[in-house]
Amino acid sequence: MDSEFLWWRDGVIYQIYPRSFYDTTGSGIGDLNGITEKIGYLADLGVDALWLSPINPSPDVDFGYDVADYRAIDPKFGTMADFERLVETARNAQIAIVMDLVLNHTSDQHPWFLSSRASKNSPYRDYYLWQDARPGGKPPNNWRSVFGGHGWEWDEQAQQYYYHMFYKEQPDVNWRNPKVREEMLDVFRFWLDKGVKGFRLDVFNVYFKDAQFRNNPTRLFGRRPFDRQIHTHDFDQPELMGVLHDIRTILDGYDAAYAIGETFLSTPEKAAGYTGKDKLHACFNFKISEARRDPRVFMRRIKEWEHALGRDNWPNYVLNNHDTVRSATRYGQREDDARMKVLAVMLLTLRGTPFLYYGEEIGMRDIQVRRRDILDPIGKRYWPIYIGRDGCRAPMQWDASPQAGFTDGDPWLPLHPNYIIRNVARQTKHEGSLLHFYKKMLAFRRTHPALVKGDILPLVAGNRSVMAYQRRFIDQKLLVLLNFSAASKNAALPINARFLPAFSTHSRSPDMLFTGRIQLEGNEALILYEK
Ligand code: GLC
């Protein structure tokens, strides 16, 4: 592996949900100038790239994931000039910008769709998936929408059905149409030319649907009707590989450009299959964030991921995003951050690119939204079985002032009431805070090539609460020990070398010699280096 720092491989990527980061206008919604103002904070935290959830014009049925124009900035977030200033300010702080590209579907307000539905003769008609009704007016086949109900929507104006895997306001485009393909590929060039360094590709593995629109086979078990199908014909079609190749060719024409795909219904094998030379640089595998807080389960999934990717591909790890209950809510305890520190050390010391989600560094918890305040349409539809994704999208907690310093207006989602005690300003002042811990850990990671580039060797720690692994790069060897229990635990490792503490959640004497046996404190994360 080369010694040069490659931002997406060696760095840390921080996801921002722009609506909720920082509002400079009093609109109650975060904006691009707000992100620009906080670049100092992000540089100080020690991240290398920002992935911005969509900032294109959108009617916000799915809060930006329904795009009405791929080449513009939504006025509620600012102007193109604001965006250019953000890219520039970030670049000066050595932070890359990663755009979220939602290319499986557009908004139903996108001019392509408006024209497409208006006439069979529209040049845009074939930009979408239109099909005639089956006899009796039935939908063309059995495909379902992930967000509930049928995937096919009858359109009175068009006198045909169109397909939407997500909300009906998000019609799927027809990637088999060469014009659509060209338009979409051009979107990459457009943003790369503006200085964007990378892309997160929304649900890329469903771009193609079966050309003959065959029914999916059904199965007996599954939570939702969508899960009671085997997605043979609406997911993972072979034609996708050609598009990944085209995307990669474009990216390779730009310096250090990158793409990570959101593998929808991920498995490690599937995500790995789309990763590599001539494909995407990386794909998400969500099996780790879906795991319960048990070191054995985590380790099993890490090994599966490593195994699926092989030595030539680079893993990535993510515990949070805008679709999932926050890790501090899933795994944390009330306002105590001891467990979150152990998880932070895990995330930041595994072999692979770590992804952070805004507020993770201060241990933000999900908000509880009352039924009448739910904004996410799937939450409205499925409450109380599923309450939607508003919980993890609440405004960033900057300080203890009214509205947490996020806005002078009415925030679009309620603040978590804990913002009075859990906020950036307060954690900046307290040495023992989670925020300080993240900063220290990120700095430690950056200065230790074994953590940034090294290989990983999982170890058996002789205790089921303790996770252990080594990271090695040339002559640097680090040993990571994570105690997932609140009680102190003994660990015994089969190593015959001498190690000294380098980093710990607890105070450890720097000359405590470790030769294989150790008593870890409750919730201790300890990194040792070989003497
Ligand atoms: C992805 C996004 C999610 C969105 C969906 C449809 O899963 O992460 O937020 O609702 O795609 O675009």
Coordinates of C-alpha atoms and ligand atoms in Angstrom, one line a residue:
M1 CA 0.0 0.0 0.0
D2 CA 1.4 3.4 -0.9
S3 CA 2.4 5.9 1.7
E4 CA 0.4 8.9 0.3
F5 CA -2.7 9.9 2.1
L6 CA -5.8 9.1 0.1
W7 CA -8.8 10.9 1.6
W8 CA -11.5 8.3 1.1
R9 CA -9.4 5.3 2.0
D10 CA -7.3 6.8 4.9
G11 CA -9.6 9.5 6.1
V12 CA -12.9 9.7 8.0
I13 CA -16.1 10.7 6.2
Y14 CA -18.8 12.7 8.1
Q15 CA -22.4 12.7 6.9
I16 CA -24.4 15.9 7.2
Y17 CA -28.2 16.0 6.9
P18 CA -28.2 19.6 5.7
R19 CA -31.7 20.4 6.9
S20 CA -30.6 19.8 10.4
F21 CA -27.0 21.0 10.7
Y22 CA -26.9 24.8 11.1
D23 CA -29.4 27.4 10.0
T24 CA -28.1 30.9 9.2
T25 CA -31.3 32.4 7.9
G26 CA -33.9 31.7 10.6
S27 CA -35.9 29.5 8.3
G28 CA -35.8 26.6 10.7
I29 CA -33.9 24.5 8.2
G30 CA -30.2 24.2 8.0
D31 CA -28.4 25.6 4.9
L32 CA -25.1 25.6 3.0
N33 CA -23.8 28.8 4.5
G34 CA -24.4 27.1 7.9
I35 CA -22.1 24.2 6.8
T36 CA -19.5 26.6 5.6
E37 CA -19.6 28.4 8.9
K38 CA -19.0 25.1 10.7
I39 CA -16.0 24.0 8.6
G40 CA -13.7 25.1 11.4
Y41 CA -15.5 22.9 13.8
L42 CA -15.4 19.9 11.4
A43 CA -11.7 20.5 10.7
D44 CA -11.0 20.7 14.4
L45 CA -12.9 17.5 15.0
G46 CA -10.6 15.9 12.4
V47 CA -12.7 14.6 9.6
D48 CA -11.6 14.5 6.0
A49 CA -14.8 14.6 3.9
L50 CA -18.4 15.6 4.2
W51 CA -21.1 13.6 2.6
L52 CA -24.1 15.9 2.2
S53 CA -27.5 14.3 2.0
P54 CA -29.3 15.7 -1.2
I55 CA -29.2 19.5 -1.7
N56 CA -30.9 19.5 -5.1
P57 CA -34.3 21.2 -5.6
S58 CA -36.9 18.9 -4.1
P59 CA -40.6 19.0 -3.2
D60 CA -39.4 17.1 0.0
V61 CA -41.8 14.2 -0.1
D62 CA -38.8 12.2 0.9
F63 CA -36.8 15.2 2.1
G64 CA -34.4 15.6 -0.8
Y65 CA -34.4 12.0 -1.9
D66 CA -37.0 13.1 -4.5
V67 CA -35.0 15.3 -6.9
A68 CA -36.6 17.8 -9.2
D69 CA -33.3 19.1 -10.8
Y70 CA -30.0 17.3 -10.7
R71 CA -27.9 20.4 -11.6
A72 CA -29.2 23.0 -9.2
I73 CA -29.2 23.8 -5.5
D74 CA -32.5 24.0 -3.7
P75 CA -33.1 27.6 -2.8
K76 CA -34.0 26.7 0.7
F77 CA -30.3 25.6 1.2
G78 CA -28.8 28.6 -0.7
T79 CA -27.4 29.3 -4.1
M80 CA -24.9 27.7 -6.4
A81 CA -22.5 30.5 -5.3
D82 CA -23.0 29.4 -1.7
F83 CA -22.2 25.9 -2.7
E84 CA -19.1 26.9 -4.6
R85 CA -18.0 28.8 -1.5
L86 CA -18.6 25.7 0.7
V87 CA -16.5 23.6 -1.7
E88 CA -13.7 26.2 -1.6
T89 CA -13.8 26.7 2.2
A90 CA -13.8 22.9 2.7
R91 CA -10.9 22.4 0.3
N92 CA -8.8 25.0 2.1
A93 CA -9.4 22.9 5.3
Q94 CA -8.5 19.7 3.3
I95 CA -12.0 18.5 3.5
A96 CA -13.6 16.8 0.4
I97 CA -17.2 17.2 -0.5
V98 CA -19.2 14.1 -1.3
M99 CA -22.6 14.6 -3.0
D100 CA -25.6 12.3 -2.6
L101 CA -26.8 11.3 -6.1
V102 CA -30.3 9.9 -6.2
L103 CA -30.4 8.4 -9.7
N104 CA -32.8 5.5 -9.3
H105 CA -35.8 7.8 -9.4
T106 CA -36.7 11.5 -9.7
S107 CA -39.4 13.6 -8.1
D108 CA -42.7 13.4 -9.9
Q109 CA -42.2 17.2 -10.2
H110 CA -39.0 16.8 -12.3
P111 CA -39.6 18.3 -15.7
W112 CA -38.8 14.9 -17.3
F113 CA -41.7 13.3 -15.5
L114 CA -44.1 16.1 -16.0
S115 CA -43.5 15.9 -19.8
S116 CA -43.4 12.1 -19.7
R117 CA -46.8 11.7 -18.1
A118 CA -48.3 14.4 -20.3
S119 CA -48.1 12.6 -23.6
K120 CA -47.1 9.3 -25.2
N121 CA -45.2 11.3 -27.8
S122 CA -43.1 13.2 -25.3
P123 CA -39.4 12.7 -25.9
Y124 CA -39.3 12.0 -22.1
R125 CA -42.0 9.3 -22.2
D126 CA -39.4 6.5 -22.2
Y127 CA -37.4 8.1 -19.4
Y128 CA -39.7 6.2 -16.9
L129 CA -41.2 2.8 -16.6
W130 CA -44.6 2.9 -18.1
Q131 CA -46.7 -0.2 -18.7
D132 CA -50.2 -1.0 -19.7
A133 CA -52.7 -2.3 -17.2
R134 CA -53.3 -6.1 -17.3
P135 CA -56.9 -7.2 -18.1
G136 CA -59.3 -5.9 -15.6
G137 CA -57.1 -2.8 -15.0
K138 CA -54.7 -4.7 -12.8
P139 CA -51.1 -3.5 -12.4
P140 CA -48.5 -5.0 -14.8
N141 CA -46.9 -7.3 -12.3
N142 CA -46.5 -8.0 -8.5
W143 CA -43.7 -5.6 -7.7
R144 CA -44.2 -3.8 -4.4
S145 CA -43.0 -0.4 -3.1
V146 CA -40.5 -0.6 -0.2
F147 CA -42.5 2.2 1.4
G148 CA -45.8 0.2 1.3
G149 CA -48.4 -0.7 -1.2
H150 CA -48.1 -1.5 -4.8
G151 CA -45.1 -0.4 -6.8
W152 CA -47.3 0.5 -9.8
E153 CA -49.3 3.7 -9.8
W154 CA -52.1 4.2 -12.3
D155 CA -51.8 7.6 -14.0
E156 CA -55.0 9.0 -15.3
Q157 CA -53.3 11.5 -17.5
A158 CA -50.9 9.0 -19.1
Q159 CA -53.5 6.2 -19.1
Q160 CA -50.7 3.7 -18.1
Y161 CA -49.1 2.6 -14.9
Y162 CA -45.7 3.8 -13.8
Y163 CA -43.4 2.1 -11.4
H164 CA -42.0 3.5 -8.2
M165 CA -40.0 1.5 -5.8
F166 CA -40.3 4.2 -3.1
Y167 CA -43.1 6.8 -2.7
K168 CA -45.4 7.3 -5.6
E169 CA -44.0 10.8 -5.9
Q170 CA -40.6 9.1 -6.7
P171 CA -41.1 7.5 -10.2
D172 CA -38.2 5.1 -11.1
V173 CA -36.3 6.2 -14.2
N174 CA -35.6 3.8 -17.1
W175 CA -31.9 3.2 -17.0
R176 CA -32.2 1.0 -20.2
N177 CA -32.9 4.2 -22.2
P178 CA -29.5 5.4 -23.5
K179 CA -30.6 9.0 -23.1
V180 CA -31.3 8.5 -19.4
R181 CA -28.0 6.9 -19.0
E182 CA -26.2 9.7 -20.7
E183 CA -28.1 12.4 -18.7
M184 CA -27.2 10.6 -15.4
L185 CA -23.6 10.1 -16.3
D186 CA -23.4 13.8 -17.1
V187 CA -24.6 14.6 -13.6
F188 CA -21.3 13.2 -12.3
R189 CA -19.3 15.3 -14.6
F190 CA -21.3 18.4 -13.7
W191 CA -20.5 18.1 -10.0
L192 CA -17.0 16.9 -10.4
D193 CA -16.3 20.0 -12.5
K194 CA -17.6 22.1 -9.5
G195 CA -14.9 20.6 -7.3
V196 CA -16.9 17.8 -5.7
K197 CA -14.6 14.8 -4.9
G198 CA -17.0 12.0 -4.4
F199 CA -20.5 10.6 -4.5
R200 CA -22.8 8.5 -2.4
L201 CA -25.1 6.6 -4.8
D202 CA -28.6 6.2 -3.4
V203 CA -30.0 2.6 -3.9
F204 CA -27.7 2.1 -6.9
N205 CA -28.3 -1.6 -7.0
V206 CA -31.9 -1.1 -8.1
Y207 CA -31.3 1.1 -11.1
F208 CA -32.2 -1.7 -13.5
K209 CA -35.4 -3.7 -13.5
D210 CA -36.2 -6.8 -15.5
A211 CA -36.7 -5.8 -19.2
Q212 CA -39.7 -8.1 -19.4
F213 CA -41.2 -7.0 -16.1
R214 CA -41.6 -10.5 -14.8
N215 CA -43.3 -11.2 -11.5
N216 CA -41.0 -11.6 -8.5
P217 CA -41.3 -15.1 -6.9
T218 CA -43.1 -14.9 -3.6
R219 CA -42.1 -16.4 -0.2
L220 CA -44.1 -17.2 2.9
F221 CA -42.3 -15.2 5.5
G222 CA -41.4 -11.6 5.8
R223 CA -42.4 -8.5 7.8
R224 CA -43.9 -6.5 5.0
P225 CA -45.5 -7.6 1.7
F226 CA -42.3 -6.2 0.2
D227 CA -40.3 -8.8 2.2
R228 CA -42.5 -11.6 1.2
Q229 CA -41.0 -11.5 -2.3
I230 CA -37.7 -12.6 -3.6
H231 CA -36.4 -9.6 -5.5
T232 CA -35.2 -11.5 -8.5
H233 CA -36.5 -9.0 -11.1
D234 CA -36.4 -5.6 -9.4
F235 CA -33.0 -5.7 -7.8
D236 CA -29.4 -6.4 -8.8
Q237 CA -29.9 -6.9 -12.5
P238 CA -26.7 -7.8 -14.5
E239 CA -26.9 -4.7 -16.7
L240 CA -25.9 -2.6 -13.7
M241 CA -22.2 -3.7 -14.1
G242 CA -22.0 -1.8 -17.4
V243 CA -23.2 1.4 -15.7
L244 CA -20.7 1.0 -12.8
H245 CA -18.0 0.6 -15.4
D246 CA -19.1 3.9 -17.0
I247 CA -19.3 5.7 -13.7
R248 CA -15.8 4.5 -12.8
T249 CA -14.4 5.6 -16.1
I250 CA -15.7 9.1 -15.5
L251 CA -14.4 9.1 -11.9
D252 CA -11.0 7.9 -13.0
G253 CA -10.6 10.9 -15.2
Y254 CA -10.6 13.1 -12.1
D255 CA -8.0 13.3 -9.3
A256 CA -8.9 11.0 -6.4
A257 CA -12.6 11.0 -7.2
Y258 CA -14.7 8.4 -5.4
A259 CA -18.0 6.7 -5.2
I260 CA -19.7 4.7 -2.5
G261 CA -22.9 2.9 -3.2
E262 CA -25.8 2.4 -0.8
T263 CA -26.3 -1.3 -1.3
F264 CA -30.0 -1.7 -0.8
L265 CA -30.9 -4.9 1.1
S266 CA -27.2 -5.4 1.6
T267 CA -25.3 -8.5 2.3
P268 CA -21.5 -8.5 2.6
E269 CA -21.2 -10.6 -0.6
K270 CA -23.5 -8.4 -2.5
A271 CA -21.7 -5.2 -1.4
A272 CA -18.4 -6.7 -2.1
G273 CA -19.5 -7.8 -5.6
Y274 CA -20.0 -4.2 -6.6
T275 CA -16.7 -3.0 -5.1
G276 CA -13.4 -3.0 -6.8
K277 CA -11.5 -2.1 -10.0
D278 CA -13.9 -1.1 -12.8
K279 CA -16.7 -0.9 -10.2
L280 CA -17.4 1.4 -7.2
H281 CA -14.6 2.2 -4.8
A282 CA -16.8 1.1 -1.9
C283 CA -20.3 -0.1 -1.0
F284 CA -22.1 0.0 2.3
N285 CA -22.7 -3.2 4.2
F286 CA -25.3 -2.5 6.9
K287 CA -25.0 -5.8 8.7
I288 CA -22.8 -4.2 11.4
S289 CA -25.1 -1.3 12.2
E290 CA -27.9 -3.9 12.4
A291 CA -26.1 -6.0 14.9
R292 CA -26.9 -6.1 18.6
R293 CA -24.3 -4.8 21.0
D294 CA -22.4 -8.0 21.5
P295 CA -18.6 -8.2 20.7
R296 CA -19.0 -11.7 19.3
V297 CA -21.7 -10.7 16.9
F298 CA -19.8 -7.6 15.8
M299 CA -16.6 -9.7 15.3
R300 CA -18.5 -12.3 13.3
R301 CA -19.8 -9.6 11.0
I302 CA -16.5 -7.9 10.7
K303 CA -14.9 -11.2 9.7
E304 CA -17.7 -11.8 7.1
W305 CA -17.1 -8.4 5.7
E306 CA -13.3 -8.8 5.5
H307 CA -13.7 -12.2 4.0
A308 CA -16.3 -11.0 1.3
L309 CA -14.1 -8.1 0.3
G310 CA -10.8 -10.0 0.2
R311 CA -7.4 -8.3 0.6
D312 CA -7.7 -6.1 -2.4
N313 CA -10.8 -4.2 -1.5
W314 CA -11.1 -1.6 1.2
P315 CA -13.9 -2.0 3.9
N316 CA -16.0 0.8 5.4
Y317 CA -17.8 0.9 8.7
V318 CA -20.9 2.9 9.6
L319 CA -23.0 2.9 12.8
N320 CA -25.4 5.7 11.9
N321 CA -27.2 7.4 9.0
H322 CA -30.4 9.3 8.2
D323 CA -32.4 6.1 7.9
T324 CA -31.5 4.4 11.2
V325 CA -32.2 4.9 14.9
R326 CA -29.0 6.5 16.2
S327 CA -26.4 4.2 17.7
A328 CA -26.5 6.1 21.0
T329 CA -30.2 5.3 21.2
R330 CA -29.7 1.7 20.1
Y331 CA -26.7 0.9 22.2
G332 CA -26.3 3.7 24.7
Q333 CA -27.8 4.1 28.2
R334 CA -29.7 7.2 29.1
E335 CA -27.2 10.0 29.2
D336 CA -24.2 7.9 29.9
D337 CA -21.6 7.8 27.2
A338 CA -19.3 5.1 28.5
R339 CA -20.6 2.5 25.9
M340 CA -20.4 5.0 23.1
K341 CA -16.7 5.5 23.7
V342 CA -16.0 1.8 23.4
L343 CA -18.0 1.8 20.1
A344 CA -16.2 4.9 18.9
V345 CA -12.9 3.1 19.4
M346 CA -14.2 0.1 17.5
L347 CA -15.4 2.2 14.6
L348 CA -12.2 4.2 14.4
T349 CA -9.7 1.3 14.7
L350 CA -11.2 -1.3 12.3
R351 CA -9.5 -1.8 8.9
G352 CA -11.6 0.5 6.7
T353 CA -13.1 3.9 6.2
P354 CA -15.2 5.0 9.1
F355 CA -18.4 7.0 8.5
L356 CA -19.7 9.4 11.2
Y357 CA -23.2 10.9 11.2
Y358 CA -23.6 14.5 12.4
G359 CA -24.1 14.6 16.2
E360 CA -22.6 11.1 16.7
E361 CA -19.6 12.8 18.2
I362 CA -21.6 14.3 20.9
G363 CA -23.8 11.2 21.5
M364 CA -27.0 12.7 20.1
R365 CA -30.0 10.5 20.8
D366 CA -33.1 10.1 18.7
I367 CA -36.0 12.4 19.4
Q368 CA -39.4 11.1 20.2
V369 CA -42.0 12.5 17.8
R370 CA -45.6 12.6 18.7
R371 CA -47.9 11.1 16.2
R372 CA -49.3 14.3 14.9
D373 CA -45.8 15.7 14.5
I374 CA -44.4 12.9 12.4
L375 CA -43.1 14.2 9.1
D376 CA -41.6 11.1 7.4
P377 CA -44.4 9.7 5.3
I378 CA -43.5 6.0 6.1
G379 CA -43.8 7.0 9.8
K380 CA -47.3 8.4 9.2
R381 CA -48.3 5.3 7.2
Y382 CA -47.0 2.7 9.7
W383 CA -47.4 4.3 13.1
P384 CA -47.2 2.8 15.7
I385 CA -45.6 -0.3 14.2
Y386 CA -42.9 1.8 12.6
I387 CA -42.6 5.5 13.5
G388 CA -40.4 6.6 10.5
R389 CA -37.0 8.2 10.4
D390 CA -37.6 11.6 12.0
G391 CA -36.0 10.5 15.2
C392 CA -32.4 10.4 13.9
R393 CA -32.8 13.6 11.9
A394 CA -33.3 16.2 14.6
P395 CA -31.3 19.5 14.7
M396 CA -27.7 19.5 15.7
Q397 CA -27.2 20.5 19.3
W398 CA -24.7 23.3 19.2
D399 CA -25.3 25.0 22.6
A400 CA -27.7 25.4 25.4
S401 CA -29.3 28.6 24.1
P402 CA -32.9 28.4 22.9
Q403 CA -33.2 26.1 19.8
A404 CA -29.8 24.7 20.7
G405 CA -28.1 27.4 18.7
F406 CA -29.3 25.6 15.6
T407 CA -31.7 28.3 14.4
D408 CA -33.3 31.6 15.4
G409 CA -36.6 30.4 13.9
D410 CA -38.8 27.4 14.5
P411 CA -36.8 24.2 13.9
W412 CA -38.4 21.9 11.3
L413 CA -38.2 19.0 13.7
P414 CA -38.2 19.3 17.5
L415 CA -35.0 19.4 19.4
H416 CA -34.0 16.7 21.7
P417 CA -34.8 18.1 25.2
N418 CA -31.4 16.9 26.4
Y419 CA -29.7 19.7 24.3
I420 CA -29.4 21.8 27.5
I421 CA -26.8 19.4 28.8
R422 CA -25.7 17.6 25.6
N423 CA -24.3 20.1 23.2
V424 CA -21.1 21.0 21.4
A425 CA -20.3 24.1 23.5
R426 CA -20.6 22.2 26.8
Q427 CA -18.7 19.2 25.6
T428 CA -15.9 21.4 24.2
K429 CA -15.4 22.7 27.7
H430 CA -15.3 19.3 29.4
E431 CA -12.2 17.2 29.0
G432 CA -14.0 14.0 29.7
S433 CA -16.7 14.6 27.1
L434 CA -17.5 12.3 24.2
L435 CA -16.6 15.1 21.8
H436 CA -13.1 15.4 23.3
F437 CA -12.8 11.7 23.2
Y438 CA -13.7 11.6 19.4
K439 CA -11.2 14.4 18.7
K440 CA -8.4 12.5 20.6
M441 CA -9.3 9.2 19.0
L442 CA -9.4 10.8 15.5
A443 CA -6.0 12.4 16.0
F444 CA -4.6 9.2 17.4
R445 CA -5.9 7.3 14.4
R446 CA -4.4 9.8 12.0
T447 CA -1.0 9.6 13.5
H448 CA -0.9 5.7 13.6
P449 CA -0.4 4.2 10.2
A450 CA -1.3 0.7 11.6
L451 CA -4.8 2.1 12.2
V452 CA -5.1 4.0 9.0
K453 CA -3.6 1.4 6.6
G454 CA -2.6 -1.7 8.5
D455 CA -4.0 -5.2 8.2
I456 CA -6.3 -6.6 10.9
L457 CA -5.8 -9.8 12.9
P458 CA -8.8 -10.7 15.1
L459 CA -7.8 -12.3 18.4
V460 CA -9.6 -14.5 20.9
A461 CA -9.6 -12.6 24.2
G462 CA -10.7 -15.5 26.5
N463 CA -13.7 -13.5 27.6
R464 CA -17.0 -13.1 25.8
S465 CA -17.4 -9.5 26.8
V466 CA -14.0 -8.5 25.3
M467 CA -13.2 -7.9 21.7
A468 CA -9.6 -8.0 20.6
Y469 CA -7.6 -7.5 17.4
Q470 CA -4.3 -6.3 16.2
R471 CA -3.6 -3.8 13.5
R472 CA -0.2 -4.0 11.9
F473 CA 1.6 -1.8 9.4
I474 CA 5.3 -2.4 8.6
D475 CA 6.9 -2.3 12.0
Q476 CA 4.0 -0.8 13.9
K477 CA 1.8 -3.2 15.8
L478 CA -1.2 -2.1 17.9
L479 CA -3.4 -4.2 20.0
V480 CA -7.0 -3.1 20.5
L481 CA -9.0 -4.4 23.5
L482 CA -12.6 -3.5 24.0
N483 CA -14.6 -4.4 27.1
F484 CA -18.3 -4.3 26.2
S485 CA -19.3 -5.0 29.8
A486 CA -19.9 -2.4 32.5
A487 CA -18.0 -4.8 34.9
S488 CA -14.3 -5.2 34.9
K489 CA -13.2 -8.3 33.0
N490 CA -10.0 -10.4 32.6
A491 CA -8.7 -11.0 29.2
A492 CA -6.0 -13.5 28.2
L493 CA -4.5 -13.3 24.8
P494 CA -2.3 -15.8 23.0
I495 CA 0.6 -13.4 22.2
N496 CA 4.2 -13.5 23.0
A497 CA 5.2 -9.9 22.8
R498 CA 5.3 -7.0 25.2
F499 CA 2.9 -4.1 24.8
L500 CA 2.5 -0.8 26.5
P501 CA -0.7 1.4 26.7
A502 CA -1.0 4.1 24.0
F503 CA -4.6 5.2 24.4
S504 CA -7.4 4.3 26.8
T505 CA -10.8 5.4 27.9
H506 CA -9.5 5.0 31.5
S507 CA -6.3 6.2 33.1
R508 CA -3.5 3.7 32.5
S509 CA 0.0 4.1 33.5
P510 CA 2.2 4.4 30.4
D511 CA 4.6 1.8 31.7
M512 CA 2.1 -0.9 32.5
L513 CA 3.7 -3.8 30.7
F514 CA 1.2 -6.2 29.0
T515 CA 2.3 -9.7 28.1
G516 CA -0.9 -11.4 27.5
R517 CA -3.1 -11.1 30.6
I518 CA -4.9 -8.0 31.7
Q519 CA -7.8 -6.9 33.8
L520 CA -9.9 -4.3 31.9
E521 CA -12.1 -1.8 33.6
G522 CA -15.8 -1.8 32.9
N523 CA -16.4 -0.2 29.5
E524 CA -12.7 0.2 28.9
A525 CA -11.3 0.6 25.4
L526 CA -7.5 0.2 25.5
I527 CA -5.0 0.5 22.6
L528 CA -1.5 -0.9 23.3
Y529 CA 1.6 -0.7 21.1
E530 CA 4.2 -3.3 20.8
K531 CA 7.4 -2.5 22.6
Ligands
GLC1 C1 -32.2 5.6 0.4 C2 -32.1 6.8 1.3 C3 -33.5 7.0 1.9 C4 -34.5 7.3 0.8 C5 -34.5 6.2 -0.2 C6 -35.2 6.6 -1.4 O1 -32.5 4.5 1.0 O2 -31.1 6.6 2.2 O3 -33.4 8.1 2.8 O4 -35.7 7.4 1.4 O5 -33.2 5.8 -0.6 O6 -34.5 7.5 -2.1

